[in-house]
Coordinates of C-alpha atoms and ligand atoms in Angstrom, one line a residue:
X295 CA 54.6 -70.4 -39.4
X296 CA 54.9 -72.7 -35.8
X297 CA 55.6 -69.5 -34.4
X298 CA 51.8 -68.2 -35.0
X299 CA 49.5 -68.6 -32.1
X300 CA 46.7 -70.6 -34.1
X301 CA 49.9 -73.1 -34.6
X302 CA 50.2 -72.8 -30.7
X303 CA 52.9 -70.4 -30.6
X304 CA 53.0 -67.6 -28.5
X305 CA 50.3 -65.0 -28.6
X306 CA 51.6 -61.2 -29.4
X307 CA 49.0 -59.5 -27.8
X308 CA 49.2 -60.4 -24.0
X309 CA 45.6 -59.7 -22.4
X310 CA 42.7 -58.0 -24.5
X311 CA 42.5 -54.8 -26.0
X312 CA 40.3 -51.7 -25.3
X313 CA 36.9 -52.8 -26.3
X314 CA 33.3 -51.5 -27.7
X315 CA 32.1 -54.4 -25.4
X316 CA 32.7 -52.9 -22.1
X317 CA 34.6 -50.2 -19.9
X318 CA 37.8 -51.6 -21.4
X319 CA 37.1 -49.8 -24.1
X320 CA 33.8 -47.2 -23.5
X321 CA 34.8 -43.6 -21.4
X322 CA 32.1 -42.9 -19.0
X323 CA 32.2 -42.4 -15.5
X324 CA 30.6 -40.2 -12.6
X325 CA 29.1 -37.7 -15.1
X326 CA 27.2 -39.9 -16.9
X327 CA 26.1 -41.8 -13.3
X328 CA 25.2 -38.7 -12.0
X329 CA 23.0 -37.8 -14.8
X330 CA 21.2 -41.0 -14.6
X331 CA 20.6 -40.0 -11.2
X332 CA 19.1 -37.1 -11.9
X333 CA 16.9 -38.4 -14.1
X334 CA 15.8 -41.4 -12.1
X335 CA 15.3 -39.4 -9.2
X336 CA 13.2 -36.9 -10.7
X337 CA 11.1 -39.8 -12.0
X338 CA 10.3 -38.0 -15.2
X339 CA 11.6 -41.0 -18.3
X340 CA 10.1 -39.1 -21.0
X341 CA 10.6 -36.4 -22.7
X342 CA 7.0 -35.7 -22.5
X343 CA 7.8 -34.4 -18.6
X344 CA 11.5 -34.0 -18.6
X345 CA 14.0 -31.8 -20.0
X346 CA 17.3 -34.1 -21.3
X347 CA 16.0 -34.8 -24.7
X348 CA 15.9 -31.3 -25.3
X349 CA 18.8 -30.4 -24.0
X350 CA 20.7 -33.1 -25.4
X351 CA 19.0 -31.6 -29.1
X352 CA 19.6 -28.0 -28.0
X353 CA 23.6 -29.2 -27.7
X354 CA 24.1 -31.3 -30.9
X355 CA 22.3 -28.9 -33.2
X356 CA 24.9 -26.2 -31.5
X357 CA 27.9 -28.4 -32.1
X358 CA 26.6 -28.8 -36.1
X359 CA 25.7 -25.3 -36.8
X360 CA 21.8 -26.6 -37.9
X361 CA 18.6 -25.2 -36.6
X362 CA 17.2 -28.8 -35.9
X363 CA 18.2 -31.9 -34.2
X364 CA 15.6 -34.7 -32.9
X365 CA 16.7 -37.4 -30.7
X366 CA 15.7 -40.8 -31.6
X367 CA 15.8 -44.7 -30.5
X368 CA 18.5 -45.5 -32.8
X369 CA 20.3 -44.8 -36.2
X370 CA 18.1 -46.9 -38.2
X371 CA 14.9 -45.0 -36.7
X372 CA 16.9 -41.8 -37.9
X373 CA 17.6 -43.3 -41.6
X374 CA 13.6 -44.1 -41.0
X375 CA 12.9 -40.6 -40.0
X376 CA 15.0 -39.0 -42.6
X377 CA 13.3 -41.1 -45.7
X378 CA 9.9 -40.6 -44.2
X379 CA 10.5 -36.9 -44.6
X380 CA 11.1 -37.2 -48.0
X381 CA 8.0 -39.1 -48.4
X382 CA 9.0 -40.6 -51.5
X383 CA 6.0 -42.6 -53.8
X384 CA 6.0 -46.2 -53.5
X385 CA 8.5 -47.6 -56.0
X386 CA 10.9 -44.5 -56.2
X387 CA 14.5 -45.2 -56.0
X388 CA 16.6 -44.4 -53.7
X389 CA 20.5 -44.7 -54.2
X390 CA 22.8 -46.0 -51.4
X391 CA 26.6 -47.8 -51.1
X392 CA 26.0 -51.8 -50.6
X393 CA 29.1 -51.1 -48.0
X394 CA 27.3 -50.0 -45.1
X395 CA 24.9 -51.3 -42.4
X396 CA 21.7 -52.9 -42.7
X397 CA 20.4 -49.6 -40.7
X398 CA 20.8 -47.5 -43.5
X399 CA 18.5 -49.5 -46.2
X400 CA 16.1 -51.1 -44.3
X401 CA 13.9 -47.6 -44.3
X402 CA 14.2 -47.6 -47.6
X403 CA 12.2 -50.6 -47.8
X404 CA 10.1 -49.8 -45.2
X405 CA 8.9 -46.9 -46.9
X406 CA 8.3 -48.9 -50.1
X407 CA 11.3 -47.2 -52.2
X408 CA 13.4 -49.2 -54.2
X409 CA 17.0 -49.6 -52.9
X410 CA 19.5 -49.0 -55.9
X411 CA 23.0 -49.8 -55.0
X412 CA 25.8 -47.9 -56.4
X413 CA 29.4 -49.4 -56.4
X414 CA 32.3 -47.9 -54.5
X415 CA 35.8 -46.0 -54.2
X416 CA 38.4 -48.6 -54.3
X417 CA 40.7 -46.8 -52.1
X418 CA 38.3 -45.3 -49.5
X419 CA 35.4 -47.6 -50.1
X420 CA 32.9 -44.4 -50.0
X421 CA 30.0 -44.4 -52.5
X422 CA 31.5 -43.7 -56.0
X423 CA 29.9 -40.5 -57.4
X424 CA 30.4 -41.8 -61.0
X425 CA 28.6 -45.1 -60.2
X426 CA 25.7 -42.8 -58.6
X427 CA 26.0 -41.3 -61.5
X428 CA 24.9 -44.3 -63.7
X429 CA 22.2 -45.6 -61.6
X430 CA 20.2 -42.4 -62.0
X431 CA 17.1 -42.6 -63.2
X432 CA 13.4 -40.8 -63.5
X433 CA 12.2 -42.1 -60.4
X434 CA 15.5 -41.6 -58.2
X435 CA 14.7 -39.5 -55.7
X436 CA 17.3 -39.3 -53.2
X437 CA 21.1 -40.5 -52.6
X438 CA 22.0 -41.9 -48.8
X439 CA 25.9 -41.0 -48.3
X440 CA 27.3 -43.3 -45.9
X441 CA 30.6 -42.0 -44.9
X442 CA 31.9 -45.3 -44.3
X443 CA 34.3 -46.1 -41.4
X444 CA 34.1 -42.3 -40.6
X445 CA 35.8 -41.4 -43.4
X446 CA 34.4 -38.7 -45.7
X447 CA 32.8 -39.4 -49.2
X448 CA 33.3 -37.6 -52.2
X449 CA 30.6 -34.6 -51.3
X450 CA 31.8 -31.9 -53.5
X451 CA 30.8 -34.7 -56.9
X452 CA 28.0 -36.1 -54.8
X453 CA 26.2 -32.9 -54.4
X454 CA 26.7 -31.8 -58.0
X455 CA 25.2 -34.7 -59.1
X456 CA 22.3 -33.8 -56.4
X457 CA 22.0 -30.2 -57.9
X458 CA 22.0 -31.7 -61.1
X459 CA 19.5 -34.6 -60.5
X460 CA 17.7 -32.3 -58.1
X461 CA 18.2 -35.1 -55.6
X462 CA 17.9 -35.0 -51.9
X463 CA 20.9 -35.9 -50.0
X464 CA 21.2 -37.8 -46.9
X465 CA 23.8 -38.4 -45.0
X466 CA 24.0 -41.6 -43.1
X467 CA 26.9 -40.1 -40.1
X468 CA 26.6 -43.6 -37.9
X469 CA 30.0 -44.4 -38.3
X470 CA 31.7 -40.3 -38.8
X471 CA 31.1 -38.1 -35.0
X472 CA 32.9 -35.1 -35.9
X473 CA 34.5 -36.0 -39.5
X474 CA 35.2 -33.3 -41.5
X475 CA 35.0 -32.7 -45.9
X476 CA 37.0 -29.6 -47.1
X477 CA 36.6 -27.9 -43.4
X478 CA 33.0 -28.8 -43.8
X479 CA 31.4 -31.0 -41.1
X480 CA 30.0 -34.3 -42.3
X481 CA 26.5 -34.3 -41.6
X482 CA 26.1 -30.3 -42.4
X483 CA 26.8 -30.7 -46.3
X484 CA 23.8 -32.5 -47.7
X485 CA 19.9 -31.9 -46.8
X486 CA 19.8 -33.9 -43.8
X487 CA 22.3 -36.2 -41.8
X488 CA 21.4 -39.2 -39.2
X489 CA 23.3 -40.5 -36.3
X490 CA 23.8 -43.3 -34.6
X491 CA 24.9 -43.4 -30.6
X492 CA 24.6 -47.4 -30.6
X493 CA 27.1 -49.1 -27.9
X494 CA 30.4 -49.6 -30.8
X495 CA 30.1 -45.7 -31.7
X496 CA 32.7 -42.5 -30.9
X497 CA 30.2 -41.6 -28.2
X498 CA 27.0 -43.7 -27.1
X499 CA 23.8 -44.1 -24.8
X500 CA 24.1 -47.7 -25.5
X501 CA 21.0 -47.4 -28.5
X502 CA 20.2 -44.2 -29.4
X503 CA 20.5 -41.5 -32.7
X504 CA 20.3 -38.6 -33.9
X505 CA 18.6 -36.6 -37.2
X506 CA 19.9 -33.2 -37.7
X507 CA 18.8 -30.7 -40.6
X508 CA 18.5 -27.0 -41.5
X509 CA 15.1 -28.2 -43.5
X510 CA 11.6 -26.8 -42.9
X511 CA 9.0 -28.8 -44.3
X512 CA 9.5 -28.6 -48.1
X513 CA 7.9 -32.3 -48.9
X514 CA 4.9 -31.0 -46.6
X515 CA 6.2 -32.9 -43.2
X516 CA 7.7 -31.8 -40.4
X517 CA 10.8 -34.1 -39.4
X518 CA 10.0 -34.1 -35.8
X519 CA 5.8 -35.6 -36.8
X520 CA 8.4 -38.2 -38.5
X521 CA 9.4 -39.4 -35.3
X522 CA 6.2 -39.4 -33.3
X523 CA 3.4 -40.9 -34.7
X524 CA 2.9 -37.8 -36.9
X525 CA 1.9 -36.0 -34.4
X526 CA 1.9 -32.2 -34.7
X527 CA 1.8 -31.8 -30.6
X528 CA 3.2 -28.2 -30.9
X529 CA -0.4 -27.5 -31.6
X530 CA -1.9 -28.9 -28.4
X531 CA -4.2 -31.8 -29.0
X532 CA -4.0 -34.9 -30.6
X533 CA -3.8 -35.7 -34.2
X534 CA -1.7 -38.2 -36.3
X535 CA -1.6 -36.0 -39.9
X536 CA 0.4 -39.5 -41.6
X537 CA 2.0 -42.8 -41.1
X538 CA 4.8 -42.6 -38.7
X539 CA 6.6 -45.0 -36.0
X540 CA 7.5 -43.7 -32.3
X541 CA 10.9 -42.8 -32.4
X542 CA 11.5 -41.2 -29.1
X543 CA 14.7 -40.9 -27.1
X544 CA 14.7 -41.5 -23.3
X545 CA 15.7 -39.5 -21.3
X546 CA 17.9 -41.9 -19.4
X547 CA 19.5 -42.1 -23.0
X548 CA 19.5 -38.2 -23.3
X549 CA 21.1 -37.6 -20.0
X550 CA 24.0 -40.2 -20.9
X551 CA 24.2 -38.6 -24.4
X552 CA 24.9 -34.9 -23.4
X553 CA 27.8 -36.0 -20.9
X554 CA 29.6 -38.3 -23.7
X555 CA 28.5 -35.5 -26.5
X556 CA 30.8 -32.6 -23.9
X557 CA 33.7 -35.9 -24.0
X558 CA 33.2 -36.3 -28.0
X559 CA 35.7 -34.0 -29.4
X560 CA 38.3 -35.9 -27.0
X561 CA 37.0 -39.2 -28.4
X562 CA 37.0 -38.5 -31.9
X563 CA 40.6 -36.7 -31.4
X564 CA 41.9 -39.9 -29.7
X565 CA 40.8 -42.1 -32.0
X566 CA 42.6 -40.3 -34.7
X567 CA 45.8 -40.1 -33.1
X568 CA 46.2 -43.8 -32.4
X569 CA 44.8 -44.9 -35.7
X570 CA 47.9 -42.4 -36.8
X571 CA 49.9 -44.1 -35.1
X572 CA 49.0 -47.3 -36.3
X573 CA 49.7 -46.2 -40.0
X574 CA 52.8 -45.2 -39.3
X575 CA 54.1 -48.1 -37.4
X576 CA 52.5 -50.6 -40.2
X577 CA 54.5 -48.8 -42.8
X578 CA 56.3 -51.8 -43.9
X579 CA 53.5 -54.7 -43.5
X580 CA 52.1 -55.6 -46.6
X581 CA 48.8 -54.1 -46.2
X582 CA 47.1 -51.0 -47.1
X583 CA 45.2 -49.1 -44.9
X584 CA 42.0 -47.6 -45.5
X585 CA 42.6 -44.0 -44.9
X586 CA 40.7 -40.8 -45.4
X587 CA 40.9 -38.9 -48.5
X588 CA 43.5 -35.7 -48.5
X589 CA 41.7 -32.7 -47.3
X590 CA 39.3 -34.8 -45.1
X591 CA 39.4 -35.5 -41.4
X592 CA 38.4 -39.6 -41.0
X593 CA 37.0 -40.7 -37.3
X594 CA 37.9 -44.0 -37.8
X595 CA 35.0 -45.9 -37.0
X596 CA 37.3 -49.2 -37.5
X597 CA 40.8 -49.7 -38.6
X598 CA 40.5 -50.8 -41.7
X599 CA 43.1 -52.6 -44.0
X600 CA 43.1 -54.3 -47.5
X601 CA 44.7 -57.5 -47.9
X602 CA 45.7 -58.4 -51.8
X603 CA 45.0 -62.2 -52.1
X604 CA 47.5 -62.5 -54.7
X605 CA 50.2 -62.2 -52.3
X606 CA 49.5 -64.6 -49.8
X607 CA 49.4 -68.6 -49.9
X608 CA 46.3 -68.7 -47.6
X609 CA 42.9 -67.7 -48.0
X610 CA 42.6 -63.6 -46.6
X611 CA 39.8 -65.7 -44.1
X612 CA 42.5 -67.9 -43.0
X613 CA 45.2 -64.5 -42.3
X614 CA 42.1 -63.5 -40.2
X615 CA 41.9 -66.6 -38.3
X616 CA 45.3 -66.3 -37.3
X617 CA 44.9 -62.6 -36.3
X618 CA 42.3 -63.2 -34.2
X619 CA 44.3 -65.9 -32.3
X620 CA 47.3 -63.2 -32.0
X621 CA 44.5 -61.1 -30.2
X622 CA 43.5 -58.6 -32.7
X623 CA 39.9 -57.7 -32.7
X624 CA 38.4 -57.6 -36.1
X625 CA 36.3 -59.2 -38.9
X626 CA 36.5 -59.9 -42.6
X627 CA 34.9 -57.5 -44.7
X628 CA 31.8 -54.8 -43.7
X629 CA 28.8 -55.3 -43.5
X630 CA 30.0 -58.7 -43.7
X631 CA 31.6 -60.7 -46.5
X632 CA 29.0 -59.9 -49.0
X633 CA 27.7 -56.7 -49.4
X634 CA 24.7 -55.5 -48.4
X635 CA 21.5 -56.3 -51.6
X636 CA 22.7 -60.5 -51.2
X637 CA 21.1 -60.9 -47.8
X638 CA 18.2 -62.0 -47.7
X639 CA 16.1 -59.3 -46.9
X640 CA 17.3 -57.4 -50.4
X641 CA 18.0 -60.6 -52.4
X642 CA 15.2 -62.1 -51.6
X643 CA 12.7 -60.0 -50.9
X644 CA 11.7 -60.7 -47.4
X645 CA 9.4 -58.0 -46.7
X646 CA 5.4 -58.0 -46.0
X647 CA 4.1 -61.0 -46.0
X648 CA 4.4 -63.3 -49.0
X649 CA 4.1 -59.8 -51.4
X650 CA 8.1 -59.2 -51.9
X651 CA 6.6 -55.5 -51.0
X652 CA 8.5 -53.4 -53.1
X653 CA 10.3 -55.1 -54.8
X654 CA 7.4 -56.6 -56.7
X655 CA 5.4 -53.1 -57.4
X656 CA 4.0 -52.9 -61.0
X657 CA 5.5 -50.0 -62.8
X658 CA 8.9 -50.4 -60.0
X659 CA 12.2 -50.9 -61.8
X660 CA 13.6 -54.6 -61.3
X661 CA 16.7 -55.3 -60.2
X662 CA 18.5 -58.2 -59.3
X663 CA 20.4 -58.3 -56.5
X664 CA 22.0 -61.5 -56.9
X665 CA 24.2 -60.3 -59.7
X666 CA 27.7 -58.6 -58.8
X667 CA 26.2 -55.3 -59.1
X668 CA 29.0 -53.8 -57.4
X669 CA 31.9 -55.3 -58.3
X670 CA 34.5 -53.2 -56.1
X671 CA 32.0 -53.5 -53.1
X672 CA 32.3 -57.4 -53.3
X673 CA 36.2 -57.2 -53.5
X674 CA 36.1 -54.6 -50.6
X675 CA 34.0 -57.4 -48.6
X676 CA 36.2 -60.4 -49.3
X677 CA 40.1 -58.2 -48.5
X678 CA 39.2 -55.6 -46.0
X679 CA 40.2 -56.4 -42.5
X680 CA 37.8 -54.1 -40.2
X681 CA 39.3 -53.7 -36.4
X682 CA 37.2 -52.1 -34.4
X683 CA 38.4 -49.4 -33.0
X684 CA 38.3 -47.2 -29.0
X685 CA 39.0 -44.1 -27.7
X686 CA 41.5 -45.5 -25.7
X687 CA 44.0 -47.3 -27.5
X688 CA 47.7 -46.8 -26.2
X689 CA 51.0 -47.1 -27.5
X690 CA 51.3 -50.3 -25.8
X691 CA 48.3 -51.8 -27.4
X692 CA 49.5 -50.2 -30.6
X693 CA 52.8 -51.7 -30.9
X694 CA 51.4 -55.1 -30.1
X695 CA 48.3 -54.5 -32.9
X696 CA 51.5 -53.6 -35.0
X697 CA 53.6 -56.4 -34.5
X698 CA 50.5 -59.3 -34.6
X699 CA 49.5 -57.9 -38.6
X700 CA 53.7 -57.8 -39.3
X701 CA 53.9 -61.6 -38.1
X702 CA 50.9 -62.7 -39.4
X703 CA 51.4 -61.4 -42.9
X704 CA 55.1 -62.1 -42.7
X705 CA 54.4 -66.2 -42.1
X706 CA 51.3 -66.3 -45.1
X707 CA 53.2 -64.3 -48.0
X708 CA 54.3 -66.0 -50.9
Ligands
PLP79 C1 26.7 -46.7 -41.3 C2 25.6 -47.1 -40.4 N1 24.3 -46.7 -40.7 C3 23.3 -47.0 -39.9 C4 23.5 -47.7 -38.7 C5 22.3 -48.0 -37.9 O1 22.4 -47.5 -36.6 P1 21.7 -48.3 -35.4 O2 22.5 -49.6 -35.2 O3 21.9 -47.4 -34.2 O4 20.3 -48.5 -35.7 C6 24.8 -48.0 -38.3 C7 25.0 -48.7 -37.0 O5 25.3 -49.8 -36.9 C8 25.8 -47.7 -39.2 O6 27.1 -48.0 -38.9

C-alpha cells in the first residue's frame, strides 16, 4: 500500500490523459475554424438569415434515416422539446431511470408531469423493462429511455410494453452518438430521440442538441413550434399557438456541429476500440466492467466499472481517491452518488415558488422520493466507477489506465 501515489509513491500515469476539458482530448481543427469563419464573416448568427442550422438538420436526419431533426441549445432543451410535444396534462406520469442526468427529468417537471422512476439492469445499468413495467399506471403517459453510458437499453421489452401501454417513447441519446440495438440505430426505435452535443459528448459545439423524429403532429403540435415560442413561422406572420421556450441553435454552433457530425463515425469507432482494449487488458483486475448487452453496439460515453465492496478493506470512495492520485480521470457513481429523485429538486420539491408545483397537484399520484425506490440504482451509484472517456485514447494511455485500476485494487483487496 506505500507504493500507491496517495501514500506518496510513484504515480502510474505520467502526465494527464486525453481530456473532455480541452484539445487533449476534443478533435477539431481547421474545419471547424473555417466554418466559424464563414459564418462570422457572413454576419448572419441566426438561423433566421443563415443557412448552418439547416444544414446541420438536413445532415443528422440523413445520418438517422427520419424525416425531421431540429437543432436546439442543448439536450435538456431537446428532453424539453420532446415532452412539450407530447403535451401531457398536468399531473401525468412520466417514467424515466434515476441513472441519468438531471437534463433528462427536469422537463418533466417543467411541464408539470410527474417523474416516476423505475429501477435498473444490474449488469448494464439501463432502465429495467420489468421495473417500467410495475410503475405503470392510468395516468402514465410516456417512458424516457436513457441509453445510459451509450450503451443500448432493452428496446425490443421497452417498446412492447409501449405498444401495450400505448405509451410514447422517448429516447434520451445524450450519452449514445451512433449506438446501435439489434442493427437498429438508437434514437430511430422509439417515437422520438434527443441529443445532446454539450462539450464531454462523442461530437460537440460546446452546448448544443438535437431532437429527431419521423412524427407529424399527432398530440396536435408541431415539434419544431416546440422549440420556438410556438411559433408556426412556416405560415408567414407572427403567432405563438401555445407555451413554448426559444430553443434555437446558433449558427456558430451549427457550423461547428456539421464538421464534427462528418468526424462522428471516426469518434464513436475510436472510442469503441480503446474502451475494447481496456476490457481486455483489465481481464484479471477485480472489477467488472460495464459493457453493452450482446447484439448491441455501446459508444461508451464513460468507462464504466463496478467495484463489489465486499472485497475490499477500504471504502469503494477511498479506491477512488487513490485512483485519482494514480491519474485516472473519473468519479464515483452517475449522476452522482445518489440517484437522481434524492436531490433536491425531486426530493424536495423545489420547483415554482413555495407551491412544490407538481408534485403537490390534487388528484397527482404521491410519491416519495426519499425512500430507496430503486434499489439497484442506489447500489449502481455507490460501486460504479465512471471514467470519462475521448476519442483519442492510445495504447499508451491504455496500458497506464490498465495498470493504475490493477495496483490500486491489488493494494485495497482483502
Ligand atoms: C443522458 C443525458 N441526458 C440529458 C443530458 C442533458 O444534456 P445537456 O447537458 O446538453 O443539456 C445529458 C448531458 O449531460 C445526458 O448525459
Amino acid at each position: 500500500m506505500n507504493n500507491l501515489a496517495i501514500n506518496g509513491g510513484p504515480r502510474v500515469i505520467d502526465g494527464v490523459l486525453p481530456s473532455f476539458r480541452d484539445a487533449s482530448g476534443r478533435t477539431m481543427g481547421q474545419e471547424e475554424i473555417n466554418a466559424l469563419t464563414e459564418v462570422i464573416t457572413s454576419g448572419r448568427l441566426s438561423f433566421l438569415t443563415g443557412p448552418k442550422t439547416g444544414e446541420f438538420e438536413r445532415a443528422f436526419a440523413e445520418k438517422y434515416g427520419v424525416k425531421h431533426a431540429v437543432a436546439v441549445a442543448n439536450g435538456t432543451a431537446a428532453l424539453h422539446a420532446a415532452v412539450t410535444y407530447l403535451n401531457p396534462e398536468p399531473g401525468d406520469e412520466i417514467i424515466l431511470s434515476p441513472v441519468t442526468d438531471a437534463g433528462t427529468v427536469i422537463p418533466v417537471i417543467a411541464q408539470l408531469a410527474i417523474p416516476v422512476f423505475a429501477d435498473v439492469d444490474h449488469f448494464t445499468q439501463n432502465i429495467s423493462p420489468a421495473s417500467i413495467e410495475r410503475n405503470i399506471t392510468q395516468r402514465t403517459r410516456a417512458i424516457i429511455v436513457t441509453h445510459v453510458y451509450g450503451h443500448a437499453a432493452d428496446m425490443d421489452a421497452i417498446m412492447a410494453i409501449a405498444k401495450k401501454h400505448n405509451l410514447f417513447v422517448i429516447e434520451d441519446c445524450a450519452q449514445a452518438h451512433l449506438a446501435y440495438y439489434k442493427g437498429r440505430l438508437c434514437g430511430t426505435i422509439g417515437d422520438i430521440a434527443c441529443f445532446s452535443f454539450q462539450q464531454s459528448k462523442h461530437m460537440t459545439t460546446g452546448d448544443g442538441g438535437m431532437v429527431i423524429s419521423n412524427e407529424d403532429g399527432r398530440f396536435g403540435r408541431g415539434l419544431r413550434h416546440c422549440t420556438d415560442k410556438g411559433w408556426p413561422r412556416e405560415r408567414g406572420g407572427r403567432d405563438h399557438l401555445f407555451l413554448a421556450p426559444n430553443y434555437h441553435m446558433t449558427e456558430l454552433q451549427a457550423a461547428v456541429g456539421l464538421e464534427q457530425l462528418k468526424k462522428l463515425e471516426q469518434f464513436v469507432a475510436n472510442r469503441i476500440s480503446s474502451a475494447d482494449r481496456l476490457t481486455e487488458l483489465l481481464g484479471n483486475a477485480a472489477v467488472t466492467p460495464v459493457l453493452p448487452m450482446s447484439d448491441t453496439v455501446g459508444v461508451y460515453f464513460f468507462y464504466c466499472f463496478r467495484l463489489d465492496p465486499t472485497k475490499f478493506v477500504v471504502p469503494v470512495t477511498d479506491i477512488m481517491k487513490a485512483l485519482v492520485a494514480e491519474g485516472i480521470d473519473g468519479f464515483i457513481g452517475y449522476p452522482g452518488q445518489i440517484p437522481l429523485y434524492k436531490y433536491p429538486v425531486v426530493r424536495e420539491h423545489k420547483t415554482f415558488g413555495q407551491s412544490g408545483l407538481p408534485f403537490t397537484l390534487e388528484g397527482a399520484r404521491k410519491i416519495d422520493y426519499s425512500s430507496t425506490l430503486c434499489p439497484e440504482a442506489e447500489l449502481a451509484c455507490r460501486e460504479t466507477v465512471c471514467m470519462w472517456w475521448s476519442d483519442r485514447m492510445e495504447e499508451r494511455h491504455l496500458q497506464q489506465i490498465a495498470a493504475a485500476i490493477s495496483k490500486v485494487v491489488a493494494a485495497y483487496s482483502k
